[in-house]
PDB file of C-alpha atoms in Angstrom:
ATOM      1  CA  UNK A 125       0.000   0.000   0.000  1.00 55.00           C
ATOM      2  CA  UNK A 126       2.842   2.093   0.346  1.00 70.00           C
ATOM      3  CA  UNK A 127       3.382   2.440  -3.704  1.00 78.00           C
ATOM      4  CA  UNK A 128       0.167   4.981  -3.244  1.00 85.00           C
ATOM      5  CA  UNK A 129       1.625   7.263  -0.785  1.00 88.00           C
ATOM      6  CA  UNK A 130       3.648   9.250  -3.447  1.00 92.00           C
ATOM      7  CA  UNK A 131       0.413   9.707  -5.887  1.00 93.00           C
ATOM      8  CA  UNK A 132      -1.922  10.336  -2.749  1.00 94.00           C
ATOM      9  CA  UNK A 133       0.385  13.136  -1.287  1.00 94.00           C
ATOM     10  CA  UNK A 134       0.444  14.434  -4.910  1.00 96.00           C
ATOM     11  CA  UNK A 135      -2.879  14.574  -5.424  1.00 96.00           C
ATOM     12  CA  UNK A 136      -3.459  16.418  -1.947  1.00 96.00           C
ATOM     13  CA  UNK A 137      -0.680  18.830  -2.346  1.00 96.00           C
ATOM     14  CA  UNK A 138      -2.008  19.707  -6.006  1.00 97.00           C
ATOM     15  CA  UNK A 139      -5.501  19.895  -4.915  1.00 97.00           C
ATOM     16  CA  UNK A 140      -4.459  22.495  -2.096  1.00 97.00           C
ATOM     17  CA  UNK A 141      -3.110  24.689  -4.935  1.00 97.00           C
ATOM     18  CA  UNK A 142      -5.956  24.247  -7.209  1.00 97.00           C
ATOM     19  CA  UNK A 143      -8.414  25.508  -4.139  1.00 97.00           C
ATOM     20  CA  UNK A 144      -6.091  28.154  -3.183  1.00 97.00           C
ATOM     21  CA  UNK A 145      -5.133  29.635  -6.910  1.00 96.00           C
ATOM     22  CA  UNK A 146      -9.388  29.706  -7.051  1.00 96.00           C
ATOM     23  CA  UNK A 147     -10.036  31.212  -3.613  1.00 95.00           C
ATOM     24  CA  UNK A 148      -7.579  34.102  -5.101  1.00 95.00           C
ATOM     25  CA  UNK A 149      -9.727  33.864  -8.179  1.00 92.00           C
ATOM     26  CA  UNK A 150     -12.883  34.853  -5.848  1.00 93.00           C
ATOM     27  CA  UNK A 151     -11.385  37.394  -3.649  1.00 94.00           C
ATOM     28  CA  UNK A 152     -10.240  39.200  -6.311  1.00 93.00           C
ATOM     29  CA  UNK A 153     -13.241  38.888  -8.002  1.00 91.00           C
ATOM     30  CA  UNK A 154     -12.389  37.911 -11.095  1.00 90.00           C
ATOM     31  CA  UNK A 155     -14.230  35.959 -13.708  1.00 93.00           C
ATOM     32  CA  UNK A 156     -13.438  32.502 -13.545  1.00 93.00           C
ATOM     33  CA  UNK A 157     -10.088  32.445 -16.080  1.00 94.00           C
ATOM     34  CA  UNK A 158      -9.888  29.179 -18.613  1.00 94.00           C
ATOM     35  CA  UNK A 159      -6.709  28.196 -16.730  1.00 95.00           C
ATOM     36  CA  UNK A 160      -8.472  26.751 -13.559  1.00 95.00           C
ATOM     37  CA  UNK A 161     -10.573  24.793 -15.577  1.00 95.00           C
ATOM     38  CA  UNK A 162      -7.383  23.329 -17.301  1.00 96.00           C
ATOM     39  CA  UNK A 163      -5.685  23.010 -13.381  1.00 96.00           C
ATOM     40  CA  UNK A 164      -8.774  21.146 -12.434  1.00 96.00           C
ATOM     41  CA  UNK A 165      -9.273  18.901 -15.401  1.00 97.00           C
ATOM     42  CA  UNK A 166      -5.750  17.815 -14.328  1.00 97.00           C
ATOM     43  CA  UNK A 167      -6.801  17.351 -10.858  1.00 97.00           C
ATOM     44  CA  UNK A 168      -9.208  15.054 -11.957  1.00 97.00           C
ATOM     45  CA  UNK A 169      -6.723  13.158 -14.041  1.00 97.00           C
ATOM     46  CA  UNK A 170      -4.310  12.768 -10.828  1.00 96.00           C
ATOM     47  CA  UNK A 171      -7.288  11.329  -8.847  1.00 97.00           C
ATOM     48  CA  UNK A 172      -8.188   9.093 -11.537  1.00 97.00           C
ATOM     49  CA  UNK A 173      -4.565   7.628 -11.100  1.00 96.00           C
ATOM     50  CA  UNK A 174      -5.079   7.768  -7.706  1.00 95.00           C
ATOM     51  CA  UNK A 175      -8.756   5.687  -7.783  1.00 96.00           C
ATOM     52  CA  UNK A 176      -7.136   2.908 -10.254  1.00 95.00           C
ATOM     53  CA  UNK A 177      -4.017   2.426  -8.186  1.00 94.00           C
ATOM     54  CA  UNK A 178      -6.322   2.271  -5.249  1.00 93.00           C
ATOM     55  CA  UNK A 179      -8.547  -0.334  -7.059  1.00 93.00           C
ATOM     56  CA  UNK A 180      -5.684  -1.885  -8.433  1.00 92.00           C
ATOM     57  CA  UNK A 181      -4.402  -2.512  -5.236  1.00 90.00           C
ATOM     58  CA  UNK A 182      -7.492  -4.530  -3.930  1.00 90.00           C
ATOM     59  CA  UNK A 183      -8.122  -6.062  -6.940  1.00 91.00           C
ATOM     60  CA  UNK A 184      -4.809  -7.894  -5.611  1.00 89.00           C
ATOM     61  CA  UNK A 185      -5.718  -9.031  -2.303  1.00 86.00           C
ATOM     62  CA  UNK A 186      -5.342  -5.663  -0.516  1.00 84.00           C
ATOM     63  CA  UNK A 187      -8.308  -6.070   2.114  1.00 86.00           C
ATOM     64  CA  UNK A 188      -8.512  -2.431   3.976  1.00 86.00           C
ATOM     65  CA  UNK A 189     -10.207  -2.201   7.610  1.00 83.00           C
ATOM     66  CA  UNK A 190     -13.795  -1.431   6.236  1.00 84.00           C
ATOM     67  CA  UNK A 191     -13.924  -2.117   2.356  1.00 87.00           C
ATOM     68  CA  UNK A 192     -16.867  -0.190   1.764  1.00 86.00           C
ATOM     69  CA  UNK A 193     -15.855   3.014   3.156  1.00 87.00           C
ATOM     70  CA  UNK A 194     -12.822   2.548   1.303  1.00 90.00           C
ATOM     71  CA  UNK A 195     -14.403   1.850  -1.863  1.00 91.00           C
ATOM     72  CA  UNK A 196     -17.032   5.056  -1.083  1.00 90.00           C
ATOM     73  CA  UNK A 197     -13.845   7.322  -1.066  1.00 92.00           C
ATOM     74  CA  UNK A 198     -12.574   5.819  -4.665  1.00 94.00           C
ATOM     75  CA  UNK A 199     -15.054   6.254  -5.742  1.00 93.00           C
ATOM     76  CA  UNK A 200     -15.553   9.939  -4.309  1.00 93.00           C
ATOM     77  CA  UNK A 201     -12.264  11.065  -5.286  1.00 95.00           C
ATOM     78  CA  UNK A 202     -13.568  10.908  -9.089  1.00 95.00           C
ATOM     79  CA  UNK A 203     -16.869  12.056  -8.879  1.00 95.00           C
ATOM     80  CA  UNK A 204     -16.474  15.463  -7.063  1.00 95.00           C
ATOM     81  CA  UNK A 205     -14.510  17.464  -9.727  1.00 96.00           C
ATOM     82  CA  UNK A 206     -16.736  16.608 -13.028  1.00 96.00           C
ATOM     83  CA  UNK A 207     -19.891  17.271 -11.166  1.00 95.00           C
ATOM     84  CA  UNK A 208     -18.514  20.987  -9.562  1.00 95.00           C
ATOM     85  CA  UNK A 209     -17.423  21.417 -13.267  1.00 95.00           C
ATOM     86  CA  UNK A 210     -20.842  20.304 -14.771  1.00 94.00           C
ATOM     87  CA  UNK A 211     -22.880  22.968 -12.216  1.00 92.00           C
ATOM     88  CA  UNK A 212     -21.046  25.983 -13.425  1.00 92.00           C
ATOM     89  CA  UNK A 213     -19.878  25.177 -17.145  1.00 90.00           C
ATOM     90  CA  UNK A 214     -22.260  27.739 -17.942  1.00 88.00           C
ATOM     91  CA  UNK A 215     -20.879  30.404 -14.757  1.00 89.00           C
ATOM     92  CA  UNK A 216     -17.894  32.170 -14.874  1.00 90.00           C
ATOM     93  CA  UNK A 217     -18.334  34.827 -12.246  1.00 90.00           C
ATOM     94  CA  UNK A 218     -15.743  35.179  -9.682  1.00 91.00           C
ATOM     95  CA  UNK A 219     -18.210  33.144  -7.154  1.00 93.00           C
ATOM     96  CA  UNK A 220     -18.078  30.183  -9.928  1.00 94.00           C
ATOM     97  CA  UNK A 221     -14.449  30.097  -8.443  1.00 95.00           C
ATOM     98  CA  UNK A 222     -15.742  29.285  -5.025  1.00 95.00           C
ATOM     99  CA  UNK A 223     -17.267  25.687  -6.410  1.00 95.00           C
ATOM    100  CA  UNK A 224     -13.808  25.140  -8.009  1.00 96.00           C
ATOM    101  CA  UNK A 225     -12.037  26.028  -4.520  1.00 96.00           C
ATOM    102  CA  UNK A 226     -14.464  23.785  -2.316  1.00 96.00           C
ATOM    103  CA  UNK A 227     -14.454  20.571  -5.208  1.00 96.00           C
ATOM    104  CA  UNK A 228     -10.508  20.648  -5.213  1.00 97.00           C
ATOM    105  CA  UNK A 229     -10.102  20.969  -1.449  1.00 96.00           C
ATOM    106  CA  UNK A 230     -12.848  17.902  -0.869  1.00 95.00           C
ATOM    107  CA  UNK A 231     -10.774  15.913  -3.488  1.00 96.00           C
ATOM    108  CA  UNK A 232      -7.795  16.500  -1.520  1.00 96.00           C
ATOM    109  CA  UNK A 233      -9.076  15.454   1.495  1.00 94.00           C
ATOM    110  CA  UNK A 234     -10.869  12.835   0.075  1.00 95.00           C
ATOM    111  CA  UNK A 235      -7.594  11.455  -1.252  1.00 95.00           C
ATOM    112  CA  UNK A 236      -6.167  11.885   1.885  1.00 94.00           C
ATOM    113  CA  UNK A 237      -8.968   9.742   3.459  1.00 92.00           C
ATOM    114  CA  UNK A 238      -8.068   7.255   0.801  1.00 93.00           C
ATOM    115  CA  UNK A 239      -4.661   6.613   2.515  1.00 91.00           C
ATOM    116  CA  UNK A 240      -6.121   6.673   5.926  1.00 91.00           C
ATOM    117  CA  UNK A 241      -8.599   3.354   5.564  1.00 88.00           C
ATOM    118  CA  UNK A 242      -6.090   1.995   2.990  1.00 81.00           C
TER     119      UNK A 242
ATOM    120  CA  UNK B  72     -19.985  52.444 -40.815  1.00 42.00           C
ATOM    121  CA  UNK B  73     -21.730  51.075 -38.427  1.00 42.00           C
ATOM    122  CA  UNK B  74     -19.827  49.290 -35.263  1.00 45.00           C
ATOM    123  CA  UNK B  75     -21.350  45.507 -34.140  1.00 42.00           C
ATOM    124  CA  UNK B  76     -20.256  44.984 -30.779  1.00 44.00           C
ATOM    125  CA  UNK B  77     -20.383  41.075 -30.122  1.00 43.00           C
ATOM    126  CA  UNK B  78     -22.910  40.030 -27.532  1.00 41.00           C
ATOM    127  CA  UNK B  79     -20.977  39.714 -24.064  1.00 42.00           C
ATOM    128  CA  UNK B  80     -22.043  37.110 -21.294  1.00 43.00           C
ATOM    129  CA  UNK B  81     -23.929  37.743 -18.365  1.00 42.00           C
ATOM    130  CA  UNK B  82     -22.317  39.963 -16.158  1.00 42.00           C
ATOM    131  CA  UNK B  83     -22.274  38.410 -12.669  1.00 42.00           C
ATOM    132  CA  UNK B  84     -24.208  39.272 -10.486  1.00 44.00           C
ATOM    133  CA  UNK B  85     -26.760  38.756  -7.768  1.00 43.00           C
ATOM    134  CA  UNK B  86     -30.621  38.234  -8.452  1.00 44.00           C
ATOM    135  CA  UNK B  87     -32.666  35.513 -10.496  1.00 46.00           C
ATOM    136  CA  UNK B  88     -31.652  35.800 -14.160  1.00 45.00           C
ATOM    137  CA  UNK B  89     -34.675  37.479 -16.045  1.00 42.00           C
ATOM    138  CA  UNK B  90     -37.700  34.777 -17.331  1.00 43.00           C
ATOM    139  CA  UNK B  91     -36.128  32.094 -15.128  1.00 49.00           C
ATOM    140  CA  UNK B  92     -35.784  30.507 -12.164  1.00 52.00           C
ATOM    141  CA  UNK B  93     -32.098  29.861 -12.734  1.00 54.00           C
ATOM    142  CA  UNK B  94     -29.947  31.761  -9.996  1.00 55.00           C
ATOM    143  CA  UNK B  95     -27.347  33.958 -11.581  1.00 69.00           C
ATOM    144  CA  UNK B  96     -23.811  33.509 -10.135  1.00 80.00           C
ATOM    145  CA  UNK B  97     -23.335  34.270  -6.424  1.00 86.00           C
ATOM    146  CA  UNK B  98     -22.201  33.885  -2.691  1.00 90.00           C
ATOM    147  CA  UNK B  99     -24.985  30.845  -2.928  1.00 93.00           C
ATOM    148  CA  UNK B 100     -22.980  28.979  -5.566  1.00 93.00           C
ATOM    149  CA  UNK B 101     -20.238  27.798  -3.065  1.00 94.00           C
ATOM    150  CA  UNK B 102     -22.937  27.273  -0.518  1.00 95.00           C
ATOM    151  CA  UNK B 103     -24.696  24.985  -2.722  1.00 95.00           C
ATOM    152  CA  UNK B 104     -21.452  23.076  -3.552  1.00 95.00           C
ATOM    153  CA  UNK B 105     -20.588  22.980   0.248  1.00 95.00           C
ATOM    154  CA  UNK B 106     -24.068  21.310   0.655  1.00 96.00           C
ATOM    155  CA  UNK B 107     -23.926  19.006  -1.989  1.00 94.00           C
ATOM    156  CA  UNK B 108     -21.017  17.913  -0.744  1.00 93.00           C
ATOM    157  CA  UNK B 109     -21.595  17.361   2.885  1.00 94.00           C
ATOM    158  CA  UNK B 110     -25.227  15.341   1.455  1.00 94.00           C
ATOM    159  CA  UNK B 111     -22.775  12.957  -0.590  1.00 91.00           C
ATOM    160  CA  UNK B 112     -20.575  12.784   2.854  1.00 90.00           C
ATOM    161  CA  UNK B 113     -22.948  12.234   5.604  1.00 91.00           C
ATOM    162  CA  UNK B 114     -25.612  10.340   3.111  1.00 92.00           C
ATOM    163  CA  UNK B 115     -22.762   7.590   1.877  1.00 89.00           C
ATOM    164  CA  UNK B 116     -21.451   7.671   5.946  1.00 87.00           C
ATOM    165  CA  UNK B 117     -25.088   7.278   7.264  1.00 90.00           C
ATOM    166  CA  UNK B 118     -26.013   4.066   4.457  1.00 90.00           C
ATOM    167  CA  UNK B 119     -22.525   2.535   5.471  1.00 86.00           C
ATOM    168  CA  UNK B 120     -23.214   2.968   9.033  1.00 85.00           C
ATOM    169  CA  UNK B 121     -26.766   1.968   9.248  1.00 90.00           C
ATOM    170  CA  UNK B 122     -26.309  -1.099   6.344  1.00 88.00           C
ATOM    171  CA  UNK B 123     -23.262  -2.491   7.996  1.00 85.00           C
ATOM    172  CA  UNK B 124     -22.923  -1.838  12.013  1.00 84.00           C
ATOM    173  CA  UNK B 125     -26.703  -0.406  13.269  1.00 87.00           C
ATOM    174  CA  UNK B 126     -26.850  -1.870  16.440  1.00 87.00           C
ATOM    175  CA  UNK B 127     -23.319  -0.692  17.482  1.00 87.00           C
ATOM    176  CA  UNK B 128     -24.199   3.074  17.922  1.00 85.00           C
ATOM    177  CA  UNK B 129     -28.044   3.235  16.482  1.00 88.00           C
ATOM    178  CA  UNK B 130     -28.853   6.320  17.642  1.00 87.00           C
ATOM    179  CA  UNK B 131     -25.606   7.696  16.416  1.00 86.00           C
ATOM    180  CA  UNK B 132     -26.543   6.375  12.929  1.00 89.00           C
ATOM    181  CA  UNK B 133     -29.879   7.538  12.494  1.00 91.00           C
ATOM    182  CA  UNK B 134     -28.912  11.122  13.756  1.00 89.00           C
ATOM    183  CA  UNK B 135     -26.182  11.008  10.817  1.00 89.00           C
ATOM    184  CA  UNK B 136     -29.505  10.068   8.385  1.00 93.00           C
ATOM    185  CA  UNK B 137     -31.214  12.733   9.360  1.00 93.00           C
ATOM    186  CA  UNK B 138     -28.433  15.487   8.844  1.00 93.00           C
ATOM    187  CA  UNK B 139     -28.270  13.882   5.055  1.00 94.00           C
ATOM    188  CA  UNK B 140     -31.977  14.528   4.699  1.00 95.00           C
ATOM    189  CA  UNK B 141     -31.539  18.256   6.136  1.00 95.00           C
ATOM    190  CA  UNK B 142     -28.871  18.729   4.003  1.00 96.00           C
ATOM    191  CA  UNK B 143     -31.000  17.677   1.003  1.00 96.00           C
ATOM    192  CA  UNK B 144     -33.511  19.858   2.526  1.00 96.00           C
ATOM    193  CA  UNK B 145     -30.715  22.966   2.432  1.00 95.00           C
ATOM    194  CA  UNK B 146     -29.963  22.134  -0.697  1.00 95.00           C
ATOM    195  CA  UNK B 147     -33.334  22.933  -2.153  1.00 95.00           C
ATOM    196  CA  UNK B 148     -33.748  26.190   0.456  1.00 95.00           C
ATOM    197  CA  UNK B 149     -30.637  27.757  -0.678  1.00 94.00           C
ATOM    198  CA  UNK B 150     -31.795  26.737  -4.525  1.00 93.00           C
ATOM    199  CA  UNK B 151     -35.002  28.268  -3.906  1.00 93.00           C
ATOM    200  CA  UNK B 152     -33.761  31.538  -2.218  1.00 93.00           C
ATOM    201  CA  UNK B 153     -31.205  32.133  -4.580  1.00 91.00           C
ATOM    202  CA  UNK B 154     -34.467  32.171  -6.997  1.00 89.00           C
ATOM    203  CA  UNK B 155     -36.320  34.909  -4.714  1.00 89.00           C
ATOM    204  CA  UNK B 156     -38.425  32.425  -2.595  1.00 90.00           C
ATOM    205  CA  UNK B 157     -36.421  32.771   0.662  1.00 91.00           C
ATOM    206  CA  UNK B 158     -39.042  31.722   2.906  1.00 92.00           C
ATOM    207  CA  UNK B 159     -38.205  27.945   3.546  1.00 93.00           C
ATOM    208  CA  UNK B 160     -34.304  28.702   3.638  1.00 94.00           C
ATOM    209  CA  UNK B 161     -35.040  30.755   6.979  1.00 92.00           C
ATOM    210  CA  UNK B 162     -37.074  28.125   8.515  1.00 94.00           C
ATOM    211  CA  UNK B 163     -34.822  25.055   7.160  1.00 95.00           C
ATOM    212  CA  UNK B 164     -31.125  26.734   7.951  1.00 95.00           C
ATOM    213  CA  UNK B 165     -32.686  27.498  11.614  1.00 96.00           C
ATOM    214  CA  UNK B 166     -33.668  23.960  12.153  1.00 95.00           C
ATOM    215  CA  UNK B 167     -30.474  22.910  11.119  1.00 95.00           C
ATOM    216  CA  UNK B 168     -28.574  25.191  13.663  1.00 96.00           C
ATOM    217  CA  UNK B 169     -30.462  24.223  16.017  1.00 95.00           C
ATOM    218  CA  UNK B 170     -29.744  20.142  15.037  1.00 94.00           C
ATOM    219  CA  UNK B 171     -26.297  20.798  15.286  1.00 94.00           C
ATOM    220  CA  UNK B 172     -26.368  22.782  18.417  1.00 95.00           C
ATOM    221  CA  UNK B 173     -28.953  19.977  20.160  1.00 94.00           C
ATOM    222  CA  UNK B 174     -26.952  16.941  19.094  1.00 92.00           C
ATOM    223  CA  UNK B 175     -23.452  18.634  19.456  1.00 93.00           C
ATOM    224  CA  UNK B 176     -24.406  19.390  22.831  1.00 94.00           C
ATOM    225  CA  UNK B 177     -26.160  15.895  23.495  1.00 92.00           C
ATOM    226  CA  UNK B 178     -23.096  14.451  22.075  1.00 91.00           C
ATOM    227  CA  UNK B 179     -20.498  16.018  24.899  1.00 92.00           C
ATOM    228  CA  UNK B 180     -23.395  15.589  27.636  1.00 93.00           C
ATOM    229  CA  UNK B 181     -24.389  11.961  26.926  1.00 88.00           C
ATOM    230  CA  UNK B 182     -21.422   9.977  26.041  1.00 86.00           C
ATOM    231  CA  UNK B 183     -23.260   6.962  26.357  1.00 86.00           C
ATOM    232  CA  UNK B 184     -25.888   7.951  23.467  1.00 85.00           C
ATOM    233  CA  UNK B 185     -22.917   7.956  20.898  1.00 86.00           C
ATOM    234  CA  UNK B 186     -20.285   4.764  20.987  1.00 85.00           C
ATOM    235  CA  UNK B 187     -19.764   6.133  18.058  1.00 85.00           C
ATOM    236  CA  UNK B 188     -19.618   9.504  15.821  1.00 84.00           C
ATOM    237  CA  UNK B 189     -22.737  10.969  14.265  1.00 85.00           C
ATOM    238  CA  UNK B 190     -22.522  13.517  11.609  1.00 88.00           C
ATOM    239  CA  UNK B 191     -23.227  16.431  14.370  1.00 90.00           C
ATOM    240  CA  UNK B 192     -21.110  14.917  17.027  1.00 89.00           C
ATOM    241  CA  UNK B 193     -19.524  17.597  18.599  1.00 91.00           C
ATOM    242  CA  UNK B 194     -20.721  20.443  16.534  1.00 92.00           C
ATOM    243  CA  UNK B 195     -19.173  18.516  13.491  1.00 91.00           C
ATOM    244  CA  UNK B 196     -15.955  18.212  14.939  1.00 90.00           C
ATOM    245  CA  UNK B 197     -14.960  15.323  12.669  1.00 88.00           C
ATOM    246  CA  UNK B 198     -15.823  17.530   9.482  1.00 89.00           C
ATOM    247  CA  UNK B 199     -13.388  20.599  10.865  1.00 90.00           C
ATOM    248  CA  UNK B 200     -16.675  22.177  12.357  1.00 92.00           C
ATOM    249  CA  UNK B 201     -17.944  23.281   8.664  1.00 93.00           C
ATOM    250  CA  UNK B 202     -21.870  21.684   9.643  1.00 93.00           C
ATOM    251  CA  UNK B 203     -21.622  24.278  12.739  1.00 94.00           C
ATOM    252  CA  UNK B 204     -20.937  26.988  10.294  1.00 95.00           C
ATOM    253  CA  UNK B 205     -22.820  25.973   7.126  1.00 94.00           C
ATOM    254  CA  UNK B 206     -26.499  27.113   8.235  1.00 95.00           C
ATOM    255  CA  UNK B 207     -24.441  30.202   9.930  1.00 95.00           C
ATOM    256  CA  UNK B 208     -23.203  31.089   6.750  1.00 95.00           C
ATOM    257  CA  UNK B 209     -26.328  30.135   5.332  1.00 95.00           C
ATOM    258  CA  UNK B 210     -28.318  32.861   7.456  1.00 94.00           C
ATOM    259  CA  UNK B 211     -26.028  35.404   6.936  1.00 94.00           C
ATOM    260  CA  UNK B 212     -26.319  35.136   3.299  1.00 93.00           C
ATOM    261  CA  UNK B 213     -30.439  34.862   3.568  1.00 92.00           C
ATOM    262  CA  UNK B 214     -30.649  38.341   5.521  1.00 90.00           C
ATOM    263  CA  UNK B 215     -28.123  39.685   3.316  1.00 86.00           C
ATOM    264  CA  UNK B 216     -27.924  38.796  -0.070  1.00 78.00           C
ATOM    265  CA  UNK B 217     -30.276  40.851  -2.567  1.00 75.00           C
ATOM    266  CA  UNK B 218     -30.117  37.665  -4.414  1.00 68.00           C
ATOM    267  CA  UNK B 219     -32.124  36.251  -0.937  1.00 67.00           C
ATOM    268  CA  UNK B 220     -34.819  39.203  -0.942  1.00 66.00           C
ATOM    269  CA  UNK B 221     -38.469  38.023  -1.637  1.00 63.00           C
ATOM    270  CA  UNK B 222     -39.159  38.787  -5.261  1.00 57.00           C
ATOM    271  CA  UNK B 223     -42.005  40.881  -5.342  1.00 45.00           C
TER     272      UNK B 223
END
C-alpha cells in the first residue's frame, strides 16, 4: 500500500493549490479564467490515477479495515470534480471560483482519506 | 460604418436571471457546492453505518440520516432563495442550527448515546466544524444577499 503514498500526497498537495489559486480567483473577483478549468481537469486526471491504483491494489488481495468506506472514497475522489465542473460550465463569475475552490479541497481530502482506511 | 459589438455574457451578479428561475452567479454557488457535498458525505457515511454496524451506535446512525436529509432539505432552500423564494431557507437553515447545536451538545453531555460519531457529534468536529458553520453562513447570506430578498 505504500506504492500509493507518493500519488496520494500528490494529489493532496495539487488539490491544495488548485483551491487556493481559485479562492484568489474569488477574492479578487475575477471571472473565472480558462486556466483553472485546465488546473482542475488535471486534478481530476491525478485522482483518476489515484482511484485505479487504489482499485488496483485490492483487486490484488489488498483487504482495507472497512472495504466499503474505502471503496465510497474511490469512488468519491472521481466524482467530485466533473460534477462541480458540470454545475457551473455555464458560470464564470468570480463566485463560480468558489465551487472550483471547495471541489478541489474535498478531493484533496478525500484522497487523503483514501490513505487513511487503505 | 456602423460598429457591431459582439454580444458579451452575463455579467455576474446577484438576483434571479430574467424569465427564469435559474440563480445567476453568487455567494450561494459555493454554498450549494458545500451542501452538496456534505449530502454525498454524511448520506454515503449514514447508508454505510446503518447497512453495515446499526446496532453498534443506532442512535448515532440515524442522527447522521437525518443530517443527510436536512442537508437535502438545504440544498433545495438555498436553490429556492437564490431564486427569490427565501421563505423555507429561513425556517430550514434554523432547524439545522439548532440540530447541530442539540446533538453537538447531546453528544459532549451523553457519552453513552454515541459509541460512536454521528454527523453532528460535537458540533461537526470530525468535518473541521464546517456543519456548525454551514447554516451560519447560510443565514447570513439569507438576511443579506439581494439575491435572498423576496421577489415581489
Amino acid at each position: 500500500m505504500s506504492a500509493l503514498a507518493p500519488i496520494v500526497w500528490i494529489v493532496a498537495g495539487y488539490a491544495l493549490l488548485v483551491a487556493l489559486a481559485a479562492a484568489v480567483g474569488v477574492a479578487w473577483r475575477a471571472p473565472r479564467p480558462r486556466w483553472l478549468d485546465q488546473l482542475a481537469w488535471m486534478l481530476e486526471l491525478l485522482s483518476a490515477v489515484l482511484a485505479v491504483g487504489a482499485l488496483g491494489l485490492v483487486v490484488n488481495g489488498h483487504r482495507p479495515d472497512s472495504l466499503s468506506t474505502h471503496l465510497g472514497y474511490v469512488a468519491a475522489v472521481v466524482v467530485i470534480l466533473p460534477v462541480a465542473l458540470l454545475s457551473i460550465r455555464e458560470d464564470r463569475g468570480s463566485w463560480s471560483s468558489g465551487v472550483v475552490a471547495v471541489a478541489a479541497l474535498a478531493t484533496g481530502v478525500v484522497a487523503v482519506r483514501i490513505w487513511m482506511t487503505r | 460604418m456602423t460598429q457591431v459589438s459582439a454580444p458579451r455574457p452575463s455579467a455576474p451578479g446577484p438576483g434571479p436571471s430574467a424569465g427564469s428561475d435559474r440563480p445567476r452567479s453568487g455567494p450561494h454557488l459555493v454554498l450549494l457546492a458545500l451542501y452538496a457535498l456534505f449530502i454525498l458525505a454524511s448520506g454515503s457515511r449514514a447508508i454505510v453505518q446503518i447497512a453495515t454496524k446499526f446496532s453498534e451506535a443506532p442512535i448515532a446512525y440515524l442522527l447522521s440520516a437525518v443530517a443527510a436529509c436536512t442537508y437535502v432539505a438545504g440544498w433545495f432552500a438555498i436553490r429556492r432563495a437564490a431564486a427569490g423564494r427565501p421563505a423555507f431557507a429561513r425556517v430550514m437553515l434554523w432547524v439545522e442550527l439548532g440540530g447541530v447545536i442539540v446533538i453537538g451538545t447531546l453528544s459532549l453531555v451523553v457519552r453513552s448515546w454515541f459509541p460512536d460519531d454521528s454527523v453532528w457529534s460535537d458540533y461537526g468536529k470530525g468535518y473541521g466544524w464546517v456543519p456548525a458553520a454551514l447554516p451560519i453562513l447560510g443565514l447570513l447570506w439569507v438576511h443579506r444577499s439581494p439575491a435572498a430578498k423576496e421577489r415581489s
